[in-house]
CSV table of C-alpha atoms and ligand atoms in Angstrom, one decimal:
chain,number,residue,atom,x,y,z
A,1410,MET,CA,0.0,0.0,0.0
A,1411,ASN,CA,1.2,3.6,-0.6
A,1412,ILE,CA,1.4,5.3,2.8
A,1413,CYS,CA,2.3,8.8,3.8
A,1414,VAL,CA,3.6,9.3,7.4
A,1415,VAL,CA,3.5,12.9,8.4
A,1416,GLY,CA,6.1,13.8,11.1
A,1417,ALA,CA,9.5,12.2,11.3
A,1418,GLY,CA,10.0,12.3,15.1
A,1419,TYR,CA,10.2,9.2,17.3
A,1420,VAL,CA,6.7,8.0,16.4
A,1421,GLY,CA,6.7,8.9,12.7
A,1422,LEU,CA,10.2,7.6,11.9
A,1423,VAL,CA,9.7,4.3,13.7
A,1424,THR,CA,6.2,3.8,12.2
A,1425,GLY,CA,7.3,4.8,8.7
A,1426,SER,CA,10.4,2.6,8.6
A,1427,CYS,CA,8.6,-0.4,10.1
A,1428,LEU,CA,5.7,-0.1,7.8
A,1429,ALA,CA,8.1,0.1,4.9
A,1430,ASP,CA,9.8,-3.0,6.2
A,1431,ILE,CA,6.6,-5.0,6.3
A,1432,GLY,CA,6.0,-4.4,2.6
A,1433,HIS,CA,4.5,-0.9,2.1
A,1434,ARG,CA,5.8,1.9,0.1
A,1435,VAL,CA,6.2,4.8,2.6
A,1436,ILE,CA,7.0,8.5,2.2
A,1437,CYS,CA,7.9,10.3,5.5
A,1438,ILE,CA,7.1,14.0,5.6
A,1439,ASP,CA,8.5,16.6,8.0
A,1440,ASN,CA,8.6,20.4,7.7
A,1441,ASP,CA,12.0,20.5,9.4
A,1442,GLU,CA,14.3,20.8,6.3
A,1443,GLY,CA,17.4,20.0,8.4
A,1444,LYS,CA,15.9,16.7,9.6
A,1445,ILE,CA,14.9,15.7,6.1
A,1446,ARG,CA,18.3,16.6,4.7
A,1447,LEU,CA,19.9,14.5,7.4
A,1448,LEU,CA,17.7,11.5,6.7
A,1449,ASN,CA,18.3,11.8,2.9
A,1450,ALA,CA,22.0,11.9,3.6
A,1451,GLY,CA,21.6,8.6,5.4
A,1452,GLN,CA,22.0,10.0,8.9
A,1453,MET,CA,19.7,9.7,11.9
A,1454,PRO,CA,18.2,12.6,13.9
A,1455,ILE,CA,17.6,10.4,16.9
A,1456,TYR,CA,19.0,7.3,18.6
A,1457,GLU,CA,16.7,4.3,18.7
A,1458,PRO,CA,18.0,0.7,18.7
A,1459,TYR,CA,17.6,-1.0,15.2
A,1460,LEU,CA,16.1,2.0,13.6
A,1461,GLU,CA,19.2,3.1,11.7
A,1462,ASP,CA,19.4,-0.3,9.9
A,1463,LEU,CA,15.8,-0.2,9.1
A,1464,VAL,CA,15.9,3.2,7.6
A,1465,GLN,CA,19.1,2.5,5.5
A,1466,GLN,CA,17.8,-0.9,4.2
A,1467,ASN,CA,14.3,0.4,3.2
A,1468,ARG,CA,15.7,3.5,1.6
A,1469,LYS,CA,18.0,1.3,-0.5
A,1470,ARG,CA,15.1,-0.9,-1.5
A,1471,GLY,CA,13.2,2.1,-2.5
A,1472,SER,CA,10.3,1.4,-0.1
A,1473,LEU,CA,11.1,4.4,2.2
A,1474,SER,CA,11.7,8.0,1.2
A,1475,PHE,CA,11.8,11.4,3.0
A,1476,SER,CA,10.5,14.7,1.9
A,1477,THR,CA,9.2,18.1,3.1
A,1478,ASP,CA,6.5,18.2,0.5
A,1479,LEU,CA,3.3,17.3,2.2
A,1480,SER,CA,1.0,17.8,-0.8
A,1481,ARG,CA,3.1,15.4,-2.9
A,1482,GLY,CA,3.1,12.8,-0.1
A,1483,ALA,CA,-0.6,13.1,0.4
A,1484,LYS,CA,-1.4,12.9,-3.3
A,1485,ASP,CA,0.6,9.8,-3.9
A,1486,SER,CA,-0.8,7.9,-1.0
A,1487,GLU,CA,-4.0,6.1,-0.1
A,1488,VAL,CA,-3.4,6.2,3.6
A,1489,ILE,CA,-1.9,9.1,5.7
A,1490,PHE,CA,-0.7,8.5,9.2
A,1491,ILE,CA,-0.6,11.7,11.3
A,1492,CYS,CA,2.5,11.4,13.6
A,1493,VAL,CA,3.2,15.1,14.3
A,1494,GLY,CA,3.9,16.4,17.8
A,1495,THR,CA,1.2,17.4,20.2
A,1496,PRO,CA,3.3,19.3,22.8
A,1497,PRO,CA,1.8,20.7,26.0
A,1498,LEU,CA,0.5,24.3,26.0
A,1499,GLU,CA,1.0,26.6,29.1
A,1500,ASN,CA,-2.1,25.2,30.7
A,1501,GLY,CA,-1.2,21.5,30.1
A,1502,GLU,CA,-3.7,21.0,27.2
A,1503,ALA,CA,-2.3,19.4,24.1
A,1504,ASP,CA,-1.3,21.8,21.4
A,1505,LEU,CA,-3.1,20.5,18.3
A,1506,SER,CA,-2.0,23.3,15.9
A,1507,PHE,CA,0.4,21.0,14.1
A,1508,VAL,CA,-2.3,18.4,13.6
A,1509,GLU,CA,-4.7,21.0,12.4
A,1510,LYS,CA,-2.2,22.5,9.9
A,1511,VAL,CA,-1.5,19.1,8.4
A,1512,ILE,CA,-5.1,18.2,8.1
A,1513,ARG,CA,-6.0,21.5,6.4
A,1514,GLU,CA,-3.3,20.9,3.8
A,1515,VAL,CA,-4.3,17.3,3.3
A,1516,GLY,CA,-7.9,18.4,2.8
A,1517,ALA,CA,-6.9,21.1,0.4
A,1518,THR,CA,-4.6,19.0,-1.8
A,1519,ALA,CA,-6.1,15.5,-1.8
A,1520,ASP,CA,-7.6,14.6,-5.2
A,1521,SER,CA,-8.7,11.0,-4.4
A,1522,HIS,CA,-10.1,9.0,-1.5
A,1523,LYS,CA,-7.8,9.1,1.6
A,1524,LEU,CA,-7.8,7.3,4.8
A,1525,VAL,CA,-6.4,9.7,7.5
A,1526,VAL,CA,-5.1,7.8,10.6
A,1527,GLU,CA,-4.4,9.8,13.8
A,1528,LYS,CA,-1.4,8.2,15.5
A,1529,SER,CA,-0.2,11.2,17.6
A,1530,THR,CA,-1.5,11.1,21.1
A,1531,VAL,CA,-4.6,13.4,20.9
A,1532,PRO,CA,-7.5,14.3,23.2
A,1533,VAL,CA,-10.7,12.4,22.8
A,1534,GLN,CA,-12.9,13.9,20.0
A,1535,THR,CA,-9.9,15.0,17.9
A,1536,GLY,CA,-11.1,12.5,15.2
A,1537,GLU,CA,-14.4,14.4,14.9
A,1538,TYR,CA,-12.5,17.7,14.4
A,1539,ILE,CA,-10.3,16.1,11.8
A,1540,ASN,CA,-13.3,14.8,9.9
A,1541,ARG,CA,-14.9,18.2,10.0
A,1542,THR,CA,-11.8,20.0,9.0
A,1543,LEU,CA,-11.1,17.8,6.1
A,1544,LYS,CA,-14.6,18.4,4.8
A,1545,ILE,CA,-14.3,22.1,5.2
A,1546,TYR,CA,-10.9,22.5,3.4
A,1547,SER,CA,-11.5,19.8,0.8
A,1548,ARG,CA,-12.3,21.0,-2.7
A,1549,GLU,CA,-13.9,17.7,-3.5
A,1550,GLU,CA,-17.3,16.1,-2.7
A,1551,LYS,CA,-18.1,15.2,0.9
A,1552,GLY,CA,-17.3,11.6,1.9
A,1553,HIS,CA,-13.9,11.8,0.2
A,1554,PHE,CA,-12.1,10.9,3.5
A,1555,ASP,CA,-12.2,8.3,6.1
A,1556,VAL,CA,-10.7,9.0,9.6
A,1557,ALA,CA,-9.4,6.4,12.0
A,1558,SER,CA,-7.6,6.4,15.3
A,1559,ASN,CA,-4.6,4.0,15.7
A,1560,PRO,CA,-2.9,5.0,19.0
A,1561,GLU,CA,0.8,4.0,19.3
A,1562,PHE,CA,2.1,2.1,22.3
A,1563,LEU,CA,5.8,2.3,21.3
A,1564,ARG,CA,8.2,2.7,24.2
A,1565,GLU,CA,11.4,4.8,23.4
A,1566,GLY,CA,14.4,2.5,23.5
A,1567,SER,CA,12.4,-0.5,22.3
A,1568,ALA,CA,10.1,1.2,19.8
A,1569,VAL,CA,11.1,-1.1,16.9
A,1570,LEU,CA,10.6,-4.2,19.0
A,1571,ASP,CA,7.2,-2.9,20.1
A,1572,PHE,CA,6.1,-2.3,16.5
A,1573,PHE,CA,6.9,-5.8,15.5
A,1574,HIS,CA,5.7,-7.5,18.7
A,1575,PRO,CA,2.8,-5.5,20.0
A,1576,ASP,CA,0.4,-6.9,22.6
A,1577,ARG,CA,-2.5,-5.3,20.7
A,1578,ILE,CA,-3.1,-3.1,17.8
A,1579,VAL,CA,-6.0,-0.7,18.7
A,1580,ILE,CA,-8.0,0.9,15.9
A,1581,GLY,CA,-10.9,3.3,16.2
A,1582,VAL,CA,-13.1,3.3,13.1
A,1583,ASP,CA,-16.6,4.3,12.0
A,1584,ASN,CA,-17.0,1.8,9.1
A,1585,ARG,CA,-16.0,-1.6,8.0
A,1586,ARG,CA,-14.0,-0.5,4.9
A,1587,THR,CA,-11.6,1.5,7.1
A,1588,GLU,CA,-11.2,-1.5,9.5
A,1589,ASP,CA,-10.4,-3.7,6.5
A,1590,VAL,CA,-7.7,-1.3,5.2
A,1591,LEU,CA,-6.0,-1.1,8.5
A,1592,ARG,CA,-6.2,-4.9,9.0
A,1593,GLN,CA,-4.5,-5.2,5.6
A,1594,ILE,CA,-1.8,-2.8,6.5
A,1595,TYR,CA,-0.9,-4.7,9.7
A,1596,LEU,CA,-1.5,-8.2,8.3
A,1597,PRO,CA,2.2,-9.3,8.4
A,1598,ILE,CA,2.3,-8.4,12.1
A,1599,LEU,CA,-1.1,-10.0,12.8
A,1600,GLU,CA,-0.1,-13.2,11.0
A,1601,GLY,CA,3.5,-13.2,12.1
A,1602,THR,CA,4.8,-13.3,8.5
A,1603,PHE,CA,7.3,-10.5,8.8
A,1604,ARG,CA,11.1,-10.6,8.9
A,1605,CYS,CA,12.0,-9.4,12.4
A,1606,PRO,CA,14.9,-6.9,12.5
A,1607,VAL,CA,15.4,-7.5,16.3
A,1608,HIS,CA,15.5,-11.2,16.6
A,1609,SER,CA,17.3,-13.5,14.1
A,1610,SER,CA,14.5,-15.9,14.3
A,1611,CYS,CA,11.2,-15.1,15.9
A,1612,LEU,CA,9.2,-17.7,17.7
A,1613,PRO,CA,5.6,-17.8,16.5
A,1614,ALA,CA,4.6,-16.5,19.9
A,1615,THR,CA,1.1,-15.3,20.7
A,1616,ARG,CA,-0.3,-13.2,17.9
A,1617,PRO,CA,-1.3,-9.6,18.8
A,1618,LEU,CA,-4.9,-8.9,19.2
A,1619,PHE,CA,-6.5,-6.5,16.6
A,1620,PHE,CA,-8.8,-4.6,18.8
A,1621,VAL,CA,-11.5,-2.7,16.9
A,1622,THR,CA,-13.6,0.0,18.5
A,1623,ASP,CA,-15.1,3.4,17.9
A,1624,LEU,CA,-12.9,6.4,17.3
A,1625,LYS,CA,-13.5,8.1,20.7
A,1626,SER,CA,-12.8,4.9,22.7
A,1627,ALA,CA,-9.6,4.4,20.8
A,1628,GLU,CA,-8.5,7.9,21.5
A,1629,LEU,CA,-9.3,7.4,25.2
A,1630,ILE,CA,-7.5,4.0,25.4
A,1631,LYS,CA,-4.2,5.8,24.7
A,1632,HIS,CA,-4.5,8.5,27.4
A,1633,ALA,CA,-6.0,6.0,29.9
A,1634,SER,CA,-3.2,3.5,29.3
A,1635,ASN,CA,-0.4,6.0,29.8
A,1636,SER,CA,-2.1,7.5,32.9
A,1637,PHE,CA,-2.6,4.1,34.4
A,1638,LEU,CA,1.1,3.2,34.0
A,1639,ALA,CA,2.1,6.6,35.5
A,1640,THR,CA,-0.3,5.9,38.4
A,1641,LYS,CA,1.4,2.6,39.1
A,1642,ILE,CA,4.8,4.3,39.3
A,1643,SER,CA,3.6,7.0,41.6
A,1644,PHE,CA,1.8,4.4,43.7
A,1645,ILE,CA,4.9,2.4,44.3
A,1646,ASN,CA,6.9,5.6,45.0
A,1647,ALA,CA,4.4,6.5,47.7
A,1648,ILE,CA,4.7,3.0,49.1
A,1649,GLY,CA,8.5,3.6,49.1
A,1650,GLU,CA,8.0,6.6,51.3
A,1651,ILE,CA,6.2,4.4,53.9
A,1652,CYS,CA,8.9,1.7,53.5
A,1653,GLU,CA,11.6,4.2,54.3
A,1654,ARG,CA,9.8,5.5,57.4
A,1655,VAL,CA,9.3,2.0,58.8
A,1656,GLY,CA,12.5,0.3,57.6
A,1657,ALA,CA,11.0,-1.9,54.9
A,1658,ASP,CA,12.3,-2.5,51.3
A,1659,VAL,CA,10.1,-1.2,48.5
A,1660,GLN,CA,11.7,-3.6,46.0
A,1661,LYS,CA,10.5,-6.6,48.1
A,1662,VAL,CA,7.1,-5.1,48.5
A,1663,ALA,CA,6.8,-4.5,44.8
A,1664,GLU,CA,8.0,-8.1,44.1
A,1665,GLY,CA,5.4,-9.5,46.5
A,1666,MET,CA,2.6,-7.4,45.0
A,1667,GLY,CA,3.6,-8.2,41.4
A,1668,LEU,CA,3.2,-11.9,42.0
A,1669,ASP,CA,-0.6,-11.3,41.9
A,1670,PRO,CA,-1.4,-11.4,38.1
A,1671,ARG,CA,-4.1,-8.9,38.7
A,1672,ILE,CA,-1.4,-6.4,39.8
A,1673,GLY,CA,1.5,-7.6,37.6
A,1674,LYS,CA,5.1,-6.9,38.3
A,1675,GLU,CA,5.7,-4.2,35.6
A,1676,PHE,CA,5.9,-0.5,36.3
A,1677,LEU,CA,6.5,-1.0,40.0
A,1678,LYS,CA,10.0,0.2,40.1
A,1679,ALA,CA,10.5,3.0,42.6
A,1680,GLY,CA,13.0,5.7,42.2
A,1681,LEU,CA,13.4,9.2,40.7
A,1682,GLY,CA,10.0,8.9,39.0
A,1683,PHE,CA,8.9,9.0,35.4
A,1684,GLY,CA,10.1,11.4,32.8
A,1685,GLY,CA,10.1,11.6,29.0
A,1686,PHE,CA,7.8,13.3,26.6
A,1687,CYS,CA,4.8,11.0,27.0
A,1688,PHE,CA,3.8,10.4,30.6
A,1689,PRO,CA,4.2,13.9,32.0
A,1690,LYS,CA,2.4,15.6,29.1
A,1691,ASP,CA,-0.3,13.0,28.7
A,1692,LEU,CA,-1.2,13.1,32.4
A,1693,GLN,CA,-1.6,16.9,32.2
A,1694,ALA,CA,-3.6,16.7,29.0
A,1695,PHE,CA,-5.9,14.0,30.5
A,1696,VAL,CA,-6.5,16.2,33.5
A,1697,CYS,CA,-7.4,19.0,31.1
A,1698,ILE,CA,-9.8,16.7,29.2
A,1699,GLY,CA,-11.4,15.9,32.5
A,1700,GLU,CA,-11.8,19.6,33.3
A,1701,LYS,CA,-13.2,20.3,29.8
A,1702,TYR,CA,-16.0,17.8,30.4
A,1703,GLY,CA,-16.7,18.8,34.0
A,1704,TYR,CA,-14.7,16.0,35.8
A,1705,ASP,CA,-12.0,16.8,38.4
A,1706,PHE,CA,-9.4,14.1,37.8
A,1707,ALA,CA,-7.9,14.5,41.3
A,1708,LEU,CA,-6.3,11.1,41.2
A,1709,LEU,CA,-4.1,12.1,38.3
A,1710,LYS,CA,-3.2,15.4,39.9
A,1711,GLU,CA,-1.9,13.5,42.9
A,1712,VAL,CA,0.1,11.1,40.6
A,1713,GLU,CA,1.8,14.2,39.1
A,1714,LYS,CA,2.4,15.7,42.5
A,1715,ILE,CA,4.0,12.5,43.8
A,1716,ASN,CA,6.2,12.3,40.7
A,1717,LYS,CA,7.4,15.9,41.0
A,1718,SER,CA,8.2,15.3,44.7
A,1719,ARG,CA,10.7,12.6,43.8
A,1720,ILE,CA,13.3,15.2,43.0
A,1721,ASP,CA,12.7,16.9,46.4
A,1722,VAL,CA,13.2,13.4,48.0
A,1723,ALA,CA,16.5,13.0,46.2
A,1724,MET,CA,17.6,16.5,47.2
A,1725,GLU,CA,16.8,15.8,50.8
A,1726,LYS,CA,18.8,12.5,50.8
A,1727,LEU,CA,21.8,14.3,49.3
A,1728,LYS,CA,21.5,17.2,51.9
A,1729,LYS,CA,21.2,14.7,54.7
A,1730,HIS,CA,24.3,12.7,53.7
A,1731,LEU,CA,26.5,15.4,52.3
A,1732,TRP,CA,25.5,18.0,55.0
A,1733,VAL,CA,26.5,21.1,53.1
A,1734,LEU,CA,25.8,21.0,49.3
A,1735,ARG,CA,27.5,24.3,48.3
A,1736,GLY,CA,30.8,23.6,46.6
A,1737,LYS,CA,30.3,19.8,46.5
A,1738,THR,CA,31.3,17.8,43.4
A,1739,ILE,CA,28.6,15.4,42.3
A,1740,ALA,CA,28.9,12.8,39.6
A,1741,PHE,CA,25.9,11.7,37.5
A,1742,LEU,CA,25.7,8.4,35.8
A,1743,GLY,CA,22.8,8.6,33.3
A,1744,LEU,CA,21.0,11.7,31.9
A,1745,ALA,CA,18.4,10.2,29.6
A,1746,PHE,CA,14.9,9.8,31.0
A,1747,LYS,CA,15.4,6.0,30.7
A,1748,PRO,CA,18.0,3.6,29.2
A,1749,GLN,CA,18.4,2.9,25.5
A,1750,THR,CA,17.5,6.4,24.4
A,1751,ASP,CA,19.2,9.8,24.0
A,1752,ASP,CA,16.0,11.6,25.0
A,1753,ILE,CA,16.4,14.0,27.9
A,1754,ARG,CA,13.0,15.6,27.8
A,1755,PHE,CA,11.5,15.9,31.3
A,1756,ALA,CA,14.4,13.6,32.4
A,1757,PRO,CA,14.6,13.5,36.3
A,1758,ALA,CA,18.4,13.6,36.0
A,1759,MET,CA,18.3,16.9,34.2
A,1760,GLU,CA,15.9,18.4,36.8
A,1761,LEU,CA,18.0,17.2,39.7
A,1762,ILE,CA,21.2,18.6,38.1
A,1763,ARG,CA,19.4,22.0,37.7
A,1764,ARG,CA,18.4,21.9,41.4
A,1765,LEU,CA,21.9,20.9,42.6
A,1766,ARG,CA,23.5,23.7,40.5
A,1767,GLU,CA,21.2,26.2,42.2
A,1768,GLU,CA,22.6,24.9,45.5
A,1769,GLY,CA,26.1,25.6,44.3
A,1770,CYS,CA,27.2,22.0,43.4
A,1771,HIS,CA,29.7,21.2,40.7
A,1772,ILE,CA,28.3,18.5,38.4
A,1773,ARG,CA,30.3,16.0,36.3
A,1774,ALA,CA,28.1,13.7,34.1
A,1775,PHE,CA,28.2,10.8,31.8
A,1776,ASP,CA,25.5,9.1,29.6
A,1777,PRO,CA,26.2,6.5,26.9
A,1778,GLN,CA,23.8,8.3,24.4
A,1779,ALA,CA,22.4,11.5,25.8
A,1780,MET,CA,25.4,13.8,26.3
A,1781,LYS,CA,25.1,15.7,23.1
A,1782,LYS,CA,21.5,16.7,23.8
A,1783,ALA,CA,22.2,17.3,27.5
A,1784,SER,CA,25.2,19.5,26.8
A,1785,SER,CA,23.1,21.8,24.5
A,1786,GLU,CA,20.6,22.2,27.3
A,1787,ILE,CA,23.0,22.5,30.3
A,1788,PRO,CA,26.3,23.4,28.7
A,1789,GLU,CA,27.9,24.6,32.0
A,1790,ILE,CA,28.6,21.2,33.6
A,1791,PHE,CA,31.5,18.8,32.9
A,1792,TYR,CA,30.7,15.9,30.6
A,1793,GLY,CA,33.2,13.1,30.9
A,1794,ARG,CA,34.4,10.5,28.4
A,1795,ASP,CA,33.5,7.6,30.7
A,1796,PRO,CA,32.1,6.9,34.2
A,1797,TYR,CA,35.6,6.8,35.7
A,1798,GLU,CA,36.4,10.3,34.5
A,1799,VAL,CA,33.2,11.8,36.0
A,1800,ALA,CA,33.7,10.0,39.3
A,1801,GLU,CA,37.1,11.6,39.8
A,1802,GLY,CA,37.1,13.7,42.9
A,1803,ALA,CA,33.4,13.4,43.4
A,1804,GLU,CA,31.8,13.5,46.9
A,1805,ALA,CA,28.7,11.7,45.7
A,1806,LEU,CA,27.6,9.7,42.7
A,1807,VAL,CA,24.0,9.8,41.6
A,1808,LEU,CA,22.8,6.9,39.4
A,1809,ALA,CA,19.9,8.5,37.5
A,1810,THR,CA,19.4,6.1,34.5
A,1811,GLU,CA,19.7,2.4,34.7
A,1812,TRP,CA,21.9,1.7,31.7
A,1813,PRO,CA,22.9,-2.0,31.9
A,1814,GLU,CA,26.5,-1.2,31.2
A,1815,PHE,CA,26.8,0.6,34.6
A,1816,LEU,CA,26.4,-2.8,36.2
A,1817,ASP,CA,29.7,-4.0,34.6
A,1818,LEU,CA,31.8,-1.1,35.7
A,1819,ASP,CA,34.9,-1.7,37.8
A,1820,TRP,CA,33.3,-0.4,41.0
A,1821,ASP,CA,36.4,-0.8,43.0
A,1822,LYS,CA,38.1,1.6,40.6
A,1823,MET,CA,35.1,3.9,40.9
A,1824,ARG,CA,35.5,3.9,44.7
A,1825,ARG,CA,39.2,4.7,44.4
A,1826,VAL,CA,38.8,7.7,42.2
A,1827,MET,CA,36.0,9.3,44.2
A,1828,ALA,CA,36.7,11.8,47.0
A,1829,ARG,CA,34.0,10.1,49.1
A,1830,PRO,CA,32.6,6.8,48.0
A,1831,PHE,CA,28.9,7.7,48.4
A,1832,ILE,CA,26.2,6.5,46.0
A,1833,LEU,CA,22.6,7.7,45.7
A,1834,ASP,CA,21.0,5.0,43.5
A,1835,GLY,CA,18.1,6.8,42.1
A,1836,ARG,CA,16.8,3.7,40.3
A,1837,ASN,CA,17.6,1.0,43.0
A,1838,PHE,CA,19.7,-0.5,40.2
A,1839,LEU,CA,23.1,-1.4,41.6
A,1840,PRO,CA,23.6,-4.6,43.7
A,1841,ARG,CA,23.6,-3.0,47.1
A,1842,SER,CA,25.5,-5.8,48.9
A,1843,ARG,CA,28.2,-5.8,46.3
A,1844,VAL,CA,28.9,-2.1,46.4
A,1845,THR,CA,28.7,-1.8,50.2
A,1846,ALA,CA,31.1,-4.8,50.4
A,1847,LEU,CA,33.5,-2.7,48.3
A,1848,GLY,CA,33.3,0.2,50.8
A,1849,PHE,CA,30.6,2.4,49.3
A,1850,GLU,CA,28.0,4.2,51.4
A,1851,TYR,CA,24.8,3.2,49.6
A,1852,VAL,CA,21.5,5.0,49.6
A,1853,GLY,CA,18.5,3.8,47.5
A,1854,MET,CA,15.0,5.0,47.0
A,1855,GLY,CA,12.3,3.6,49.3
A,1856,ARG,CA,14.5,1.0,51.1
B,2155,UGA,C1,5.4,5.3,27.3
B,2155,UGA,C2,4.5,4.0,27.3
B,2155,UGA,O1,5.1,3.0,28.0
B,2155,UGA,C3,4.3,3.6,25.8
B,2155,UGA,O2,3.4,2.5,25.8
B,2155,UGA,C4,3.7,4.8,25.0
B,2155,UGA,O3,3.5,4.4,23.7
B,2155,UGA,C5,4.6,5.9,25.1
B,2155,UGA,O4,4.8,6.3,26.5
B,2155,UGA,C6,4.0,7.1,24.3
B,2155,UGA,O5,3.0,7.6,24.8
B,2155,UGA,O6,4.5,7.4,23.3
B,2155,UGA,P1,8.0,5.8,27.2
B,2155,UGA,O7,7.7,7.2,27.6
B,2155,UGA,O8,8.9,5.6,26.0
B,2155,UGA,O9,6.7,5.0,26.8
B,2155,UGA,O10,8.7,5.1,28.4
B,2155,UGA,P2,8.4,4.0,29.6
B,2155,UGA,O11,9.2,2.8,29.4
B,2155,UGA,O12,6.9,3.9,29.7
B,2155,UGA,O13,8.9,4.8,30.8
B,2155,UGA,C7,8.4,6.1,31.2
B,2155,UGA,C8,9.1,6.6,32.4
B,2155,UGA,O14,8.7,5.9,33.6
B,2155,UGA,C9,10.7,6.5,32.4
B,2155,UGA,O15,11.2,7.7,32.9
B,2155,UGA,C10,11.0,5.3,33.3
B,2155,UGA,O16,12.2,5.5,34.0
B,2155,UGA,C11,9.9,5.5,34.4
B,2155,UGA,N1,9.5,4.2,35.0
B,2155,UGA,C12,9.0,3.2,34.3
B,2155,UGA,C13,9.6,4.1,36.4
B,2155,UGA,O17,10.1,5.1,37.1
B,2155,UGA,N2,9.3,3.0,37.0
B,2155,UGA,C14,8.8,1.9,36.4
B,2155,UGA,O18,8.5,0.9,37.0
B,2155,UGA,C15,8.7,2.0,35.0
């Protein structure tokens, strides 16, 4: 099928290259000329495991191309996936101006039937507005467009894996024809007949469910899923506060809770809290949706509050153990909001660094992927070539992102180069008994 993907950010680039890989002809559109130039030169604007290979291979095969020309992309395609950003406005609502601009242009230039699929995370009822806008700006007869919702559940750092091995593919449609087209697009995934770029041989494990519903319910599934996962994280962080006060271990509590399949063990990791460009903005947007329709989503407000307070908790721990913060040198391992990504948007590490700098601390930092982005946001701190260099002379080390390679460091060497062997493990990631046996003072979160 000829598909146009509008927006070459995390969602668009992954969706576009994966759709090309399963047999479609995809054109990816972005209005950022620099980004398109980079992609056309064979370079990547973001780091995401397996993505670069997918992009290169599919460009070479001619199944994936990049352009800034939306009208050409829209004209040449039967299906248009909207993957542009929906960043938060001042009041927390999602900014839909990019979506609207794209829809107006698609409406004005399309000269044949188009299926428009919203993939960006949007507030409920956006599909209705899209439908209306397409009709207003279209020069053709009414009924020239179909609109569907197909929320993405891609996690940064494992987005390619998530595309090929989803638990479910959710689509919101208002007619059978649209359902059939979307089923056809995802058929290789649904039937397990794709070549997996992540595993050399894929076991024919359980097939994903193709969940078909109405447009509004599909839109809500996305916001409700992200908000629920964020709620789990804040819940376990609140439990961690009780654990610390009574001398229990939040990791043990989470393990015991997670054994109940109704609860599940995922998303019960206590620590510095959630970051990234999805959970914080989606929570705020969902609270705003509630307000718009007369419902006070107090539960989610509390989830946000608990998450913000994680940075205060970390500050208090550092103050308590280092006594005076002014003039202290603090080493950071990890800057990205989670491992396997270079994304630092709303990353707890970045916020903690800002707060410590306000207190007069000197920061030395290392991250396997995120240093380029971090140094353009906070250029004033020292970025080291490796963890040993940043640990040199530090009075404390904060582990802020659980990159697996940090486990394999020579922790004895780390201890020797530090001025004071103190670790604040913001992700409860390091083996406590091993590092304390080496002579470190170890402080975790909620234990
Ligand atoms: C999230 C969802 O997991 C995806 O399903 C969704 O598609 C995506 O948002 C989106 O809306 O686009 P992502 O933001 O990439 O994906 O990252 P997650 O793996 O969900 O982690 C989010 C944050 O929660 C990270 O900062 C992580 O460190 C934190 N987290 C996660 C915890 O603090 N504890 C946990 O137990 C799990």
